[in-house]
C-alpha positions in Angstrom: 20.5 17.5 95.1 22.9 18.2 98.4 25.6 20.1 98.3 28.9 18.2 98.0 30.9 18.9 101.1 34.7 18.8 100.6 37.6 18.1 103.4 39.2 15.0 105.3 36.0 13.1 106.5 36.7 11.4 109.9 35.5 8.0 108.7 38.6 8.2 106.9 40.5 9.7 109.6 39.8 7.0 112.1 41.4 4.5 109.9 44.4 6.0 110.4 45.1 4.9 113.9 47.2 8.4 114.5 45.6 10.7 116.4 48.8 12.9 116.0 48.8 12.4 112.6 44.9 13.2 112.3 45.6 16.9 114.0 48.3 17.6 111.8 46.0 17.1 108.7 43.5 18.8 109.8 45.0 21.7 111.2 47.0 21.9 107.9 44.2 21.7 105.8 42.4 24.2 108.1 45.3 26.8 107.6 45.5 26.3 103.7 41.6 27.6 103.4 42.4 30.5 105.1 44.1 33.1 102.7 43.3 36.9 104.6 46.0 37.9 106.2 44.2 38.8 109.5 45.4 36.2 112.1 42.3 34.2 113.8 42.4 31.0 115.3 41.5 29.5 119.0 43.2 32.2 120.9 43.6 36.0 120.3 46.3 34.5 117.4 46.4 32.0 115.1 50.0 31.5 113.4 49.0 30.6 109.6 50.1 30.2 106.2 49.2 32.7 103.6 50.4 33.1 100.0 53.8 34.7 98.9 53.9 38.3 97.7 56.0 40.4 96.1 58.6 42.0 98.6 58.8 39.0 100.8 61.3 37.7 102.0 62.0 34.5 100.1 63.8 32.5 103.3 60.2 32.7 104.8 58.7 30.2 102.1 58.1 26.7 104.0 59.8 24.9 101.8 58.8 21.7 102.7 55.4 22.6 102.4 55.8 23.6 99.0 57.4 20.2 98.1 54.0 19.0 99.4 51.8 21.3 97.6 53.9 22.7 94.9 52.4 26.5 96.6 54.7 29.2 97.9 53.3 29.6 101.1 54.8 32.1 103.9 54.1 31.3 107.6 52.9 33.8 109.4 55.1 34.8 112.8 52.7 34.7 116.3 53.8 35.7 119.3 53.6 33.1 122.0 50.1 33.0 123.7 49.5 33.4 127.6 45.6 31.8 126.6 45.0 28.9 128.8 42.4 26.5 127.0 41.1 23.5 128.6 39.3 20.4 126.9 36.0 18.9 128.2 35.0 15.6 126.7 31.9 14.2 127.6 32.6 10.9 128.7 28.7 9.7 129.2 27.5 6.4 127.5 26.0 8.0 124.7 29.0 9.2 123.1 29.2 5.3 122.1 26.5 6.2 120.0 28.1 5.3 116.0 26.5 5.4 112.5 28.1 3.9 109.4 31.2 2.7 111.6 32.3 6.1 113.5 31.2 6.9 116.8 30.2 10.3 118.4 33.8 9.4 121.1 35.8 8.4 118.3 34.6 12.1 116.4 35.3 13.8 119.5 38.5 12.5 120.1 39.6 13.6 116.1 38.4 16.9 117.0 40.1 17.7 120.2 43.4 16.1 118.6 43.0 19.0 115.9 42.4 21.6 118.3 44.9 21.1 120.0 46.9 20.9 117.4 46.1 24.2 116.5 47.0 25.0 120.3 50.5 23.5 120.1 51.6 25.5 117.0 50.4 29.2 119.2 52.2 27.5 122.1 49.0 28.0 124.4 48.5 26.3 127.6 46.3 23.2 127.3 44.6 20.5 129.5 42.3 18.0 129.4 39.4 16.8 131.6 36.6 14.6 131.3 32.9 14.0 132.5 31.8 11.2 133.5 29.5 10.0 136.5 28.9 13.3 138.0 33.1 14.0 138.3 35.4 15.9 136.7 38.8 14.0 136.3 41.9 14.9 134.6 43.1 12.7 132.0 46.4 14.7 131.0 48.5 14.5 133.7 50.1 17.4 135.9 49.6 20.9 135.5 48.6 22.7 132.5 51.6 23.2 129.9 52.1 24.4 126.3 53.2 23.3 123.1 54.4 19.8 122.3 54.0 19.0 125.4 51.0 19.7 126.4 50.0 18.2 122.9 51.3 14.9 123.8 49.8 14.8 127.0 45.9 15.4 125.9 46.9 13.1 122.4 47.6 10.1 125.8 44.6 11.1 127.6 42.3 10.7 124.7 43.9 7.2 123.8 42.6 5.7 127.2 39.5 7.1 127.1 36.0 4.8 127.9 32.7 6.5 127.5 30.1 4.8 129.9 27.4 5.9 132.3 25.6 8.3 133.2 26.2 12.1 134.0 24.7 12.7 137.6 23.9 15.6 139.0 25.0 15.2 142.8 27.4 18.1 142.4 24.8 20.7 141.7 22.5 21.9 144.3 20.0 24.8 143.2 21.7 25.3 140.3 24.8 26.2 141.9 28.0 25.3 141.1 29.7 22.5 143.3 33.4 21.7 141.3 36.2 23.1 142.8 37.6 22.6 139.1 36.0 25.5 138.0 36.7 27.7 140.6 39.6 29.7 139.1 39.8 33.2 138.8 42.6 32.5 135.5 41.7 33.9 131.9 40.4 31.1 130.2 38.8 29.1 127.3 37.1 25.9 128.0 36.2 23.4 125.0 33.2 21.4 125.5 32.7 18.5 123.4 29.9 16.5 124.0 26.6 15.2 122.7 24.5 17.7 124.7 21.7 15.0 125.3 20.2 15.7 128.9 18.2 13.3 131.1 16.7 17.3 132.6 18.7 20.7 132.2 22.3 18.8 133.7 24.0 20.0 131.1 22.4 23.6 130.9 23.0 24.1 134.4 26.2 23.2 134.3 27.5 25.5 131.7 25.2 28.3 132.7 27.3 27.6 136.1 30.7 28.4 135.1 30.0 30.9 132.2 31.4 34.3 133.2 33.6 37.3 131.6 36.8 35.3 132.7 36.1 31.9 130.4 34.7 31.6 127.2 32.6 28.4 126.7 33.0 26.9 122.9 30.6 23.9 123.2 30.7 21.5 120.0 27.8 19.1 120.3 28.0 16.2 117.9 24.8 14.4 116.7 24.0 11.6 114.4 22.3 11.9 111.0 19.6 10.2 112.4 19.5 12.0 115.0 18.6 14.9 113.5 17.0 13.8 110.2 15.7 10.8 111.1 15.3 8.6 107.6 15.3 5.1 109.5 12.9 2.9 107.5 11.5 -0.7 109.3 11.5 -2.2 112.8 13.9 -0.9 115.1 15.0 -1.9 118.8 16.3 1.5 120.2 18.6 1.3 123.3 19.3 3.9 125.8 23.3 3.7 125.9 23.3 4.7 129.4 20.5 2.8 131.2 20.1 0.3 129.1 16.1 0.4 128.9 15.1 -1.0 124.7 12.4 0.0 123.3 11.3 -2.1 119.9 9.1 0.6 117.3 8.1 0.9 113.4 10.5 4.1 111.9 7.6 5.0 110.3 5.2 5.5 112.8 7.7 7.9 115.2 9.4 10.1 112.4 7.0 12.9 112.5 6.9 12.9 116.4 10.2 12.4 116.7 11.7 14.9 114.3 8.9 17.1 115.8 10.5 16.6 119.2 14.0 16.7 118.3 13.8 20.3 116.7 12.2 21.5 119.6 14.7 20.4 121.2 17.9 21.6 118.9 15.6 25.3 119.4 15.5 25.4 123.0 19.2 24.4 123.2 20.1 27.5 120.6 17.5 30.0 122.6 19.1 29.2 125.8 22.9 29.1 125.4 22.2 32.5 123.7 24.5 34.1 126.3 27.7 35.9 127.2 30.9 34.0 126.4 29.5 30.9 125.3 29.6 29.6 121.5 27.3 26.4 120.5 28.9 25.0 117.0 26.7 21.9 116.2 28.2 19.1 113.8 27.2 15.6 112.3 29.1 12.6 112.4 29.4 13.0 108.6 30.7 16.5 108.8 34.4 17.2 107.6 36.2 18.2 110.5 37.7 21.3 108.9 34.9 22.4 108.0 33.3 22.1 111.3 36.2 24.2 112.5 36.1 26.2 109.4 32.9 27.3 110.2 33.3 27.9 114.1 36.8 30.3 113.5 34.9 32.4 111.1 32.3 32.7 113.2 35.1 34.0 116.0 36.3 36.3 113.6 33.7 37.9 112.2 
């Protein structure tokens, strides 16, 4: 029997229609799990709710989160954060891939909304970019800002987001890196979110290109339950989303190969980001957000 997993699925999520709403949530439900004092979170701090004890002060209670929750619960002071984080959404046709109704973009853009979330309440500097046909474009407007601002800004840019094409490699020459977008010398964190599916090593060579002491790379790749477990049964026609090429096959007769080929795969993706300043957190479209992010800030922590 599978273990039940508990949190705000984002099949449910997405009916919501509010990505504003959907960070909120998540972020709150994100901060309620987390009951050590420490602070932890997407920058060096993480402002948090933690229990009342005796000998605090009682004007510290959130009140109106206790008429929510019926909990006494004291937020935790953070002092405002100098982090710079930008968001990198994959923007390449298979992040249309979808299973039972949610799509890998649709995922991605639930995640980065809670994220930044998260990044609003420590008032850190956000933007947004995406990657699509070999460019890197902007889709928040105007410099990098903080807070509710900035939150607004990459909640916009992820509303007009299309996924579509391919991810050419015309900008990298021997491996070397060809964006002037990555070229600062600033402190930085950079949020990949992306399928990670590669044509050759495009993607590898990209982030292998702008890892360095400066910017830590947090790559969340999201997959498909079939994609990793593969339990199709029948006659399928399997489409590349960004060629277009079908191919019709029996289930059946690829599993072993393919599950074979997959894990190989998922390995050699693990072996090789097994470097300096870059973090691969891997998630299913059935996942709970929280506990995707759960997961990844404990993994910061400890």
């Amino acid at each position: 029997m599978s273990q039940k997993r508990t949190g705000l699925l984002a099949a449910d999520l997405i009916k919501l229609g509010n990505l504003q709403l959907v960070g909120k949530l998540v972020s709150e439900e994100l901060m309620l799990g987390v009951h050590a004092s420490k602070r932890s979170g997407m920058g060096t701090e993480f402002e948090q709710y933690r229990h009342y004890e005796p000998g605090d002060d009682p004007k510290r209670i959130d009140w109106k989160l206790f008429a929510r929750t019926d909990k006494h619960l004291v937020k935790e002071s953070s002092a405002e954060s100098n982090r710079q984080i930008r968001f990198l959404l994959d923007l390449s046709g298979s992040m249309n891939y979808a299973e039972n109704g949610m799509s890998r973009l649709e995922y991605a853009k639930l995640l980065i909304a809670s994220l930044a979330y998260l990044g609003y309440i420590q008032n850190d500097q956000m933007s947004l970019y995406s990657l699509q046909d070999g460019k890197v474009n902007s889709l928040a407007s105007g410099a990098s800002t903080s807070g509710k601002q900035a939150f607004n800004k990459i909640l916009f840019g992820l509303q007009k987001t299309v996924a579509a094409g391919e991810w050419r490699t015309e900008n990298m020459e021997s491996g070397k890196l060809r964006f002037p977008e990555f070229a600062t010398k600033s402190k930085e964190q950079l949020v990949f979110v992306t399928d990670f599916l590669q044509v050759g090593e495009e993607w590898l060579t990209l982030i292998k290109s702008i890892a360095s002491p400066r910017r830590e790379i947090v790559i969340f790749q999201i997959l498909g339950d079939n994609e990793v477990d593969f339990n199709l049964t029948g006659f399928f026609r399997f489409r590349d989303l960004e060629t277009g090429k079908e191919i019709e096959l029996q289930a059946e007769a690829v599993r072993d190969e393919f599950k074979k080929s997959s894990k190989a795969y998922f390995d050699m993706l693990e072996e090789e980001l097994r470097i300096p300043y870059v973090n691969l957190v891997q998630a299913k479209l059935s996942d709970p957000l929280g506990m995707v992010l759960k997961e990844f800030l404990t993994r910061r922590k400890g």
